[in-house]
mmCIF file of C-alpha atoms in Angstrom:
data_model
loop_
_atom_site.group_PDB
_atom_site.id
_atom_site.type_symbol
_atom_site.label_atom_id
_atom_site.label_comp_id
_atom_site.label_asym_id
_atom_site.label_seq_id
_atom_site.Cartn_x
_atom_site.Cartn_y
_atom_site.Cartn_z
ATOM 1 C CA MET U 1 0.613 0.031 -0.047
ATOM 2 C CA SER U 2 1.449 3.460 -0.940
ATOM 3 C CA MET U 3 1.626 6.019 1.150
ATOM 4 C CA THR U 4 0.592 9.820 -0.021
ATOM 5 C CA ARG U 5 3.761 12.075 0.475
ATOM 6 C CA GLU U 6 1.531 14.294 3.467
ATOM 7 C CA GLU U 7 1.312 10.814 5.292
ATOM 8 C CA ILE U 8 5.457 9.648 4.653
ATOM 9 C CA ARG U 9 5.789 13.257 6.332
ATOM 10 C CA ASP U 10 3.592 13.269 8.923
ATOM 11 C CA LEU U 11 4.690 9.794 10.118
ATOM 12 C CA CYS U 12 8.104 10.837 10.103
ATOM 13 C CA VAL U 13 7.942 14.448 11.820
ATOM 14 C CA LYS U 14 6.244 12.305 14.238
ATOM 15 C CA SER U 15 8.151 9.576 14.379
ATOM 16 C CA LEU U 16 11.022 12.742 15.429
ATOM 17 C CA GLU U 17 9.061 13.655 18.332
ATOM 18 C CA GLU U 18 11.063 11.731 21.333
ATOM 19 C CA LYS U 19 14.397 13.094 19.278
ATOM 20 C CA MET U 20 13.667 17.048 19.254
ATOM 21 C CA VAL U 21 16.431 19.225 19.062
ATOM 22 C CA GLY U 22 17.295 21.700 21.745
ATOM 23 C CA THR U 23 19.239 22.881 24.166
ATOM 24 C CA LYS U 24 18.293 20.518 26.904
ATOM 25 C CA GLU U 25 20.492 17.541 27.919
ATOM 26 C CA LYS U 26 17.511 15.033 26.617
ATOM 27 C CA ASN U 27 17.991 17.438 23.441
ATOM 28 C CA VAL U 28 21.467 17.425 23.220
ATOM 29 C CA ASP U 29 21.496 13.759 24.080
ATOM 30 C CA ASN U 30 19.174 12.393 21.164
ATOM 31 C CA GLY U 31 21.894 14.102 19.039
ATOM 32 C CA ASN U 32 25.119 12.771 20.367
ATOM 33 C CA GLY U 33 23.169 9.406 20.188
ATOM 34 C CA PHE U 34 22.812 8.856 16.915
ATOM 35 C CA TYR U 35 27.182 9.141 17.167
ATOM 36 C CA ARG U 36 26.955 6.791 19.835
ATOM 37 C CA TYR U 37 24.966 4.443 18.053
ATOM 38 C CA PHE U 38 26.170 5.426 14.593
ATOM 39 C CA PHE U 39 29.909 4.597 15.873
ATOM 40 C CA THR U 40 28.989 1.330 17.237
ATOM 41 C CA ASN U 41 27.164 -0.464 15.261
ATOM 42 C CA PHE U 42 29.485 1.011 11.540
ATOM 43 C CA PRO U 43 33.210 1.434 13.085
ATOM 44 C CA ASP U 44 33.612 1.023 9.691
ATOM 45 C CA LEU U 45 32.542 5.098 8.704
ATOM 46 C CA ARG U 46 34.420 6.799 11.821
ATOM 47 C CA VAL U 47 36.788 7.058 9.140
ATOM 48 C CA TYR U 48 35.646 9.641 7.845
ATOM 49 C CA PHE U 49 35.518 12.241 11.284
ATOM 50 C CA LYS U 50 39.165 13.268 10.695
ATOM 51 C CA GLY U 51 40.683 12.524 14.879
ATOM 52 C CA ALA U 52 37.446 11.050 16.058
ATOM 53 C CA GLU U 53 38.949 7.217 13.935
ATOM 54 C CA LYS U 54 38.763 4.597 16.801
ATOM 55 C CA PHE U 55 36.499 6.858 19.917
ATOM 56 C CA THR U 56 34.284 3.880 21.214
ATOM 57 C CA ALA U 57 30.236 5.181 22.190
ATOM 58 C CA GLU U 58 32.050 6.074 25.318
ATOM 59 C CA ASP U 59 33.689 9.081 23.777
ATOM 60 C CA VAL U 60 31.785 10.667 21.761
ATOM 61 C CA LYS U 61 29.549 10.528 24.617
ATOM 62 C CA LYS U 62 31.724 11.729 26.476
ATOM 63 C CA SER U 63 32.367 14.946 23.239
ATOM 64 C CA GLU U 64 32.036 18.251 22.494
ATOM 65 C CA ARG U 65 31.923 17.839 19.106
ATOM 66 C CA PHE U 66 29.430 15.453 18.959
ATOM 67 C CA ASP U 67 27.634 17.244 20.553
ATOM 68 C CA LYS U 68 27.458 19.842 18.005
ATOM 69 C CA GLN U 69 27.736 17.036 15.828
ATOM 70 C CA GLY U 70 24.753 15.209 16.571
ATOM 71 C CA GLN U 71 22.677 17.769 17.144
ATOM 72 C CA ARG U 72 23.698 19.174 12.892
ATOM 73 C CA ILE U 73 22.396 15.868 11.830
ATOM 74 C CA LEU U 74 19.535 15.563 13.976
ATOM 75 C CA LEU U 75 18.054 19.384 12.400
ATOM 76 C CA ALA U 76 19.389 18.201 9.197
ATOM 77 C CA CYS U 77 16.541 15.281 9.663
ATOM 78 C CA HIS U 78 14.059 17.603 11.323
ATOM 79 C CA LEU U 79 14.200 19.561 8.151
ATOM 80 C CA ILE U 80 13.926 17.229 5.489
ATOM 81 C CA ALA U 81 10.686 16.071 7.042
ATOM 82 C CA ASN U 82 8.927 19.156 7.919
ATOM 83 C CA VAL U 83 10.104 20.015 4.156
ATOM 84 C CA TYR U 84 9.014 16.342 2.419
ATOM 85 C CA THR U 85 5.245 18.245 1.333
ATOM 86 C CA ASN U 86 7.589 20.831 -0.225
ATOM 87 C CA GLU U 87 9.238 18.875 -3.001
ATOM 88 C CA GLU U 88 11.138 21.407 -4.699
ATOM 89 C CA VAL U 89 12.550 22.229 -1.374
ATOM 90 C CA PHE U 90 13.068 19.077 -0.691
ATOM 91 C CA LYS U 91 15.557 18.563 -3.513
ATOM 92 C CA ALA U 92 17.018 21.939 -2.776
ATOM 93 C CA TYR U 93 18.326 21.108 0.591
ATOM 94 C CA VAL U 94 18.919 17.225 -0.536
ATOM 95 C CA ARG U 95 21.339 18.954 -3.281
ATOM 96 C CA GLU U 96 22.822 21.608 -0.631
ATOM 97 C CA THR U 97 23.875 19.130 1.855
ATOM 98 C CA ILE U 98 26.344 16.943 -1.185
ATOM 99 C CA ASN U 99 27.445 20.766 -1.349
ATOM 100 C CA ARG U 100 28.220 20.625 2.427
ATOM 101 C CA HIS U 101 29.903 17.330 2.256
ATOM 102 C CA ARG U 102 32.057 17.836 -0.946
ATOM 103 C CA ILE U 103 34.622 18.171 1.312
ATOM 104 C CA TYR U 104 35.400 15.154 2.915
ATOM 105 C CA LYS U 105 34.875 12.632 0.006
ATOM 106 C CA MET U 106 32.728 10.521 0.954
ATOM 107 C CA ASP U 107 31.542 7.477 -1.255
ATOM 108 C CA PRO U 108 28.459 8.079 -2.558
ATOM 109 C CA ALA U 109 27.132 4.587 -1.573
ATOM 110 C CA LEU U 110 26.327 5.963 1.649
ATOM 111 C CA TRP U 111 23.239 9.153 1.214
ATOM 112 C CA MET U 112 21.425 5.990 0.966
ATOM 113 C CA ALA U 113 23.071 3.557 3.040
ATOM 114 C CA PHE U 114 22.819 6.518 5.980
ATOM 115 C CA TRP U 115 19.313 6.067 6.319
ATOM 116 C CA THR U 116 19.081 2.263 7.454
ATOM 117 C CA VAL U 117 21.423 3.763 10.223
ATOM 118 C CA PHE U 118 19.216 6.516 10.992
ATOM 119 C CA THR U 119 16.089 4.368 11.335
ATOM 120 C CA GLY U 120 18.343 1.810 13.574
ATOM 121 C CA TYR U 121 18.657 4.600 15.863
ATOM 122 C CA LEU U 122 15.162 5.904 16.620
ATOM 123 C CA GLY U 123 14.605 2.065 16.474
ATOM 124 C CA SER U 124 17.752 1.125 19.105
ATOM 125 C CA THR U 125 16.176 3.467 21.651
ATOM 126 C CA GLY U 126 12.708 4.883 21.508
ATOM 127 C CA SER U 127 9.732 2.924 19.476
ATOM 128 C CA LEU U 128 9.462 2.633 15.250
ATOM 129 C CA THR U 129 6.293 1.544 13.995
ATOM 130 C CA ASP U 130 7.069 -0.629 10.832
ATOM 131 C CA GLN U 131 5.150 2.219 9.040
ATOM 132 C CA GLN U 132 6.976 4.327 9.930
ATOM 133 C CA LYS U 133 10.095 3.307 9.257
ATOM 134 C CA ALA U 134 8.954 2.281 6.036
ATOM 135 C CA ALA U 135 7.983 6.044 5.344
ATOM 136 C CA TRP U 136 11.937 6.496 5.944
ATOM 137 C CA MET U 137 13.367 4.299 3.089
ATOM 138 C CA GLU U 138 10.985 6.307 0.955
ATOM 139 C CA LEU U 139 11.635 9.589 1.748
ATOM 140 C CA GLY U 140 15.400 8.982 1.467
ATOM 141 C CA LYS U 141 14.702 6.468 -1.752
ATOM 142 C CA GLU U 142 14.071 9.649 -2.871
ATOM 143 C CA PHE U 143 17.375 11.560 -0.696
ATOM 144 C CA ASN U 144 19.474 9.438 -2.156
ATOM 145 C CA ALA U 145 17.916 9.643 -6.256
ATOM 146 C CA GLU U 146 18.110 13.806 -5.966
ATOM 147 C CA CYS U 147 21.739 13.520 -4.232
ATOM 148 C CA GLN U 148 22.516 10.885 -7.088
ATOM 149 C CA GLU U 149 21.321 13.105 -9.839
ATOM 150 C CA HIS U 150 22.842 16.313 -8.371
ATOM 151 C CA LEU U 151 26.525 14.428 -7.412
ATOM 152 C CA LYS U 152 26.251 13.581 -11.041
ATOM 153 C CA ASN U 153 25.639 16.996 -12.184
ATOM 154 C CA SER U 154 28.557 18.469 -10.058
ATOM 155 C CA ASN U 155 30.674 15.897 -12.118
ATOM 156 C CA LEU U 156 31.719 13.764 -8.734
ATOM 157 C CA PRO U 157 31.434 10.570 -7.751
ATOM 158 C CA TYR U 158 28.332 8.436 -7.580
ATOM 159 C CA VAL U 159 25.903 5.780 -8.023
ATOM 160 C CA HIS U 160 24.357 4.605 -11.457
ATOM 161 C CA MET H 1 -5.922 40.801 14.402
ATOM 162 C CA SER H 2 -3.339 37.879 15.651
ATOM 163 C CA MET H 3 -2.556 35.195 13.057
ATOM 164 C CA THR H 4 -1.873 31.926 14.098
ATOM 165 C CA ARG H 5 2.261 29.732 13.935
ATOM 166 C CA GLU H 6 0.053 27.980 10.881
ATOM 167 C CA GLU H 7 -1.105 30.648 9.544
ATOM 168 C CA ILE H 8 1.589 33.066 8.964
ATOM 169 C CA ARG H 9 3.389 29.586 8.408
ATOM 170 C CA ASP H 10 1.118 29.163 5.038
ATOM 171 C CA LEU H 11 0.672 32.635 4.497
ATOM 172 C CA CYS H 12 5.170 33.126 4.470
ATOM 173 C CA VAL H 13 5.059 29.617 2.322
ATOM 174 C CA LYS H 14 3.252 31.156 -0.354
ATOM 175 C CA SER H 15 4.200 34.004 -1.109
ATOM 176 C CA LEU H 16 7.896 32.025 -1.741
ATOM 177 C CA GLU H 17 5.969 29.904 -4.832
ATOM 178 C CA GLU H 18 6.243 32.408 -7.434
ATOM 179 C CA LYS H 19 10.615 32.550 -6.228
ATOM 180 C CA MET H 20 11.005 28.583 -6.248
ATOM 181 C CA VAL H 21 14.595 27.138 -5.528
ATOM 182 C CA GLY H 22 15.653 24.778 -7.785
ATOM 183 C CA THR H 23 18.065 24.934 -10.632
ATOM 184 C CA LYS H 24 16.004 26.435 -13.839
ATOM 185 C CA GLU H 25 18.072 29.457 -14.978
ATOM 186 C CA LYS H 26 14.634 30.768 -13.852
ATOM 187 C CA ASN H 27 15.632 29.424 -9.485
ATOM 188 C CA VAL H 28 18.873 30.735 -10.233
ATOM 189 C CA ASP H 29 17.427 33.600 -10.240
ATOM 190 C CA ASN H 30 15.492 34.387 -8.446
ATOM 191 C CA GLY H 31 18.422 33.792 -5.956
ATOM 192 C CA ASN H 32 20.535 36.499 -7.138
ATOM 193 C CA GLY H 33 17.956 38.771 -8.151
ATOM 194 C CA PHE H 34 18.145 38.877 -3.960
ATOM 195 C CA TYR H 35 21.837 39.647 -3.855
ATOM 196 C CA ARG H 36 20.487 42.480 -6.680
ATOM 197 C CA TYR H 37 17.704 44.085 -4.709
ATOM 198 C CA PHE H 38 20.035 43.754 -2.044
ATOM 199 C CA PHE H 39 23.223 44.853 -3.661
ATOM 200 C CA THR H 40 21.388 47.748 -4.239
ATOM 201 C CA ASN H 41 19.112 49.140 -1.616
ATOM 202 C CA PHE H 42 21.869 48.056 1.236
ATOM 203 C CA PRO H 43 24.569 48.980 -0.671
ATOM 204 C CA ASP H 44 26.966 49.521 2.362
ATOM 205 C CA LEU H 45 26.206 46.698 3.506
ATOM 206 C CA ARG H 46 27.858 44.523 1.267
ATOM 207 C CA VAL H 47 31.024 44.944 3.719
ATOM 208 C CA TYR H 48 30.377 42.055 4.269
ATOM 209 C CA PHE H 49 30.745 40.074 1.433
ATOM 210 C CA LYS H 50 35.296 39.777 0.559
ATOM 211 C CA GLY H 51 35.762 40.523 -2.725
ATOM 212 C CA ALA H 52 32.530 41.949 -3.910
ATOM 213 C CA GLU H 53 31.808 44.472 -1.181
ATOM 214 C CA LYS H 54 31.919 47.665 -4.220
ATOM 215 C CA PHE H 55 29.564 45.333 -6.665
ATOM 216 C CA THR H 56 26.757 46.667 -8.665
ATOM 217 C CA ALA H 57 23.507 44.517 -9.426
ATOM 218 C CA GLU H 58 25.412 43.469 -12.709
ATOM 219 C CA ASP H 59 28.082 42.426 -11.227
ATOM 220 C CA VAL H 60 26.194 40.083 -8.925
ATOM 221 C CA LYS H 61 24.183 39.136 -12.069
ATOM 222 C CA LYS H 62 26.628 37.982 -13.843
ATOM 223 C CA SER H 63 28.105 35.968 -11.115
ATOM 224 C CA GLU H 64 28.282 32.150 -10.432
ATOM 225 C CA ARG H 65 29.378 33.019 -6.531
ATOM 226 C CA PHE H 66 25.980 34.956 -6.233
ATOM 227 C CA ASP H 67 24.261 32.415 -8.216
ATOM 228 C CA LYS H 68 25.102 30.225 -5.048
ATOM 229 C CA GLN H 69 24.731 32.290 -2.898
ATOM 230 C CA GLY H 70 21.565 33.370 -3.181
ATOM 231 C CA GLN H 71 19.542 29.587 -3.648
ATOM 232 C CA ARG H 72 21.449 29.109 -0.180
ATOM 233 C CA ILE H 73 19.744 32.204 1.273
ATOM 234 C CA LEU H 74 16.375 31.775 -0.712
ATOM 235 C CA LEU H 75 16.769 27.937 0.835
ATOM 236 C CA ALA H 76 17.086 28.902 4.403
ATOM 237 C CA CYS H 77 14.511 31.342 3.583
ATOM 238 C CA HIS H 78 11.790 28.530 2.514
ATOM 239 C CA LEU H 79 13.092 26.056 5.232
ATOM 240 C CA ILE H 80 12.198 28.383 7.389
ATOM 241 C CA ALA H 81 9.303 29.526 6.653
ATOM 242 C CA ASN H 82 8.557 26.370 6.691
ATOM 243 C CA VAL H 83 9.428 24.475 9.960
ATOM 244 C CA TYR H 84 7.929 27.293 11.173
ATOM 245 C CA THR H 85 4.487 25.973 13.518
ATOM 246 C CA ASN H 86 7.153 22.602 14.763
ATOM 247 C CA GLU H 87 9.527 25.623 16.882
ATOM 248 C CA GLU H 88 12.088 23.567 18.145
ATOM 249 C CA VAL H 89 13.809 23.188 14.999
ATOM 250 C CA PHE H 90 12.323 26.227 14.144
ATOM 251 C CA LYS H 91 14.931 27.525 16.705
ATOM 252 C CA ALA H 92 17.084 24.911 16.350
ATOM 253 C CA TYR H 93 17.546 25.869 12.401
ATOM 254 C CA VAL H 94 18.142 29.299 14.077
ATOM 255 C CA ARG H 95 20.240 28.475 16.054
ATOM 256 C CA GLU H 96 22.590 26.803 13.573
ATOM 257 C CA THR H 97 22.112 30.405 10.816
ATOM 258 C CA ILE H 98 24.026 31.805 14.199
ATOM 259 C CA ASN H 99 26.715 29.036 14.462
ATOM 260 C CA ARG H 100 27.129 29.071 10.944
ATOM 261 C CA HIS H 101 27.700 32.649 10.862
ATOM 262 C CA ARG H 102 29.869 32.668 13.914
ATOM 263 C CA ILE H 103 33.243 33.735 11.633
ATOM 264 C CA TYR H 104 31.048 36.620 9.882
ATOM 265 C CA LYS H 105 32.006 39.129 12.637
ATOM 266 C CA MET H 106 28.059 40.541 12.419
ATOM 267 C CA ASP H 107 26.261 43.295 13.674
ATOM 268 C CA PRO H 108 23.463 41.472 15.150
ATOM 269 C CA ALA H 109 21.547 44.296 15.360
ATOM 270 C CA LEU H 110 21.148 42.796 10.718
ATOM 271 C CA TRP H 111 18.886 39.851 12.668
ATOM 272 C CA MET H 112 16.212 41.441 12.522
ATOM 273 C CA ALA H 113 16.843 44.240 9.494
ATOM 274 C CA PHE H 114 17.516 40.665 7.099
ATOM 275 C CA TRP H 115 13.229 40.450 6.768
ATOM 276 C CA THR H 116 13.212 44.516 6.189
ATOM 277 C CA VAL H 117 15.225 43.657 3.210
ATOM 278 C CA PHE H 118 14.291 39.938 2.667
ATOM 279 C CA THR H 119 10.213 41.633 2.368
ATOM 280 C CA GLY H 120 12.053 44.759 0.181
ATOM 281 C CA TYR H 121 13.571 41.843 -2.005
ATOM 282 C CA LEU H 122 9.473 39.955 -2.109
ATOM 283 C CA GLY H 123 7.843 43.274 -3.116
ATOM 284 C CA SER H 124 9.576 44.351 -5.244
ATOM 285 C CA THR H 125 9.501 41.449 -8.032
ATOM 286 C CA GLY H 126 6.812 39.808 -7.213
ATOM 287 C CA SER H 127 2.828 40.670 -4.726
ATOM 288 C CA LEU H 128 3.542 40.668 -1.479
ATOM 289 C CA THR H 129 0.535 41.515 -0.412
ATOM 290 C CA ASP H 130 0.233 43.828 3.405
ATOM 291 C CA GLN H 131 -1.005 40.549 5.252
ATOM 292 C CA GLN H 132 2.471 38.257 3.203
ATOM 293 C CA LYS H 133 4.641 41.351 4.825
ATOM 294 C CA ALA H 134 3.081 41.168 8.236
ATOM 295 C CA ALA H 135 3.210 37.581 8.594
ATOM 296 C CA TRP H 136 7.472 36.710 7.723
ATOM 297 C CA MET H 137 7.875 40.356 9.766
ATOM 298 C CA GLU H 138 6.174 38.596 12.389
ATOM 299 C CA LEU H 139 7.964 35.232 11.767
ATOM 300 C CA GLY H 140 11.094 37.213 11.469
ATOM 301 C CA LYS H 141 10.451 38.685 15.328
ATOM 302 C CA GLU H 142 10.549 35.278 16.860
ATOM 303 C CA PHE H 143 14.104 35.079 14.485
ATOM 304 C CA ASN H 144 14.939 37.386 16.078
ATOM 305 C CA ALA H 145 14.886 36.557 19.686
ATOM 306 C CA GLU H 146 16.394 33.459 19.433
ATOM 307 C CA CYS H 147 19.507 34.507 17.594
ATOM 308 C CA GLN H 148 20.096 37.720 20.285
ATOM 309 C CA GLU H 149 18.992 35.170 22.941
ATOM 310 C CA HIS H 150 21.549 32.078 21.317
ATOM 311 C CA LEU H 151 24.364 34.872 21.072
ATOM 312 C CA LYS H 152 24.148 35.798 24.055
ATOM 313 C CA ASN H 153 24.645 32.300 25.853
ATOM 314 C CA SER H 154 27.702 32.233 23.112
ATOM 315 C CA ASN H 155 28.828 34.671 24.176
ATOM 316 C CA LEU H 156 28.980 36.726 21.454
ATOM 317 C CA PRO H 157 27.384 40.394 20.972
ATOM 318 C CA TYR H 158 24.304 40.489 21.301
ATOM 319 C CA VAL H 159 21.266 43.401 21.194
ATOM 320 C CA HIS H 160 19.921 43.368 24.677
#
């Protein structure tokens, strides 16, 4: 059964209610927690975080850098979910995200893989329904499609 | 007569329909056009754009830098309007914007002044109703309040 854009947005936004951004300790931990999950479950990807290539979850927890970085990535996920129904804005934000990551020379396959990591995180520390997960993966598929298109148009490596 | 957050969001989003972001010539020009308006009407503020301190509207029009910069600032305005009803996300995006501008050492009064410039641009090249303008200024007031709060918390100059 396919979902409308509105349904996908609402499901994703709802799933983030318990992972709200903000300045309170809980909010900061919502972002830091993403990196604890990430570094624990996908240690090979730590290579993209200069100086933190060997960080454990404990190191991340104590790290102000990952408090800030966590807040940034969590905000990005809130933004992308909230604007999903405004398709051109959604795609423009995807392109801007790609532009900002250019310097890191990431494997282009990671733009799709990210959504497995992110939904894994949401499921690991809260309640993520099957339907919410399906909504995020649908959003992620479209996110990735615009990523690859923009990488291609920018003469950068992309996934065919 | 006061407006609800939903009304404000809808009015602002609607006013941006003719200033859509995107990769087509018209969309790129929607962003570049902001800087043409800005540099023509507020030439003193060009000082914040290193290397472009003496740019005329004609220079901006031919500038790839301002095509990109224009797209970025226009996207930011789309994002902030679209998430206005999600208050914590709105405020987090404001703080992130402040963090990213830290290096430019801007006069903190400019965070409110921006909305006069932006609504001026919208009105100069399209239709901006009085109600839409009022909605943007209301959004801008709240945007600015979070800016000043975050500047203060970051031990940076702020407007009291």
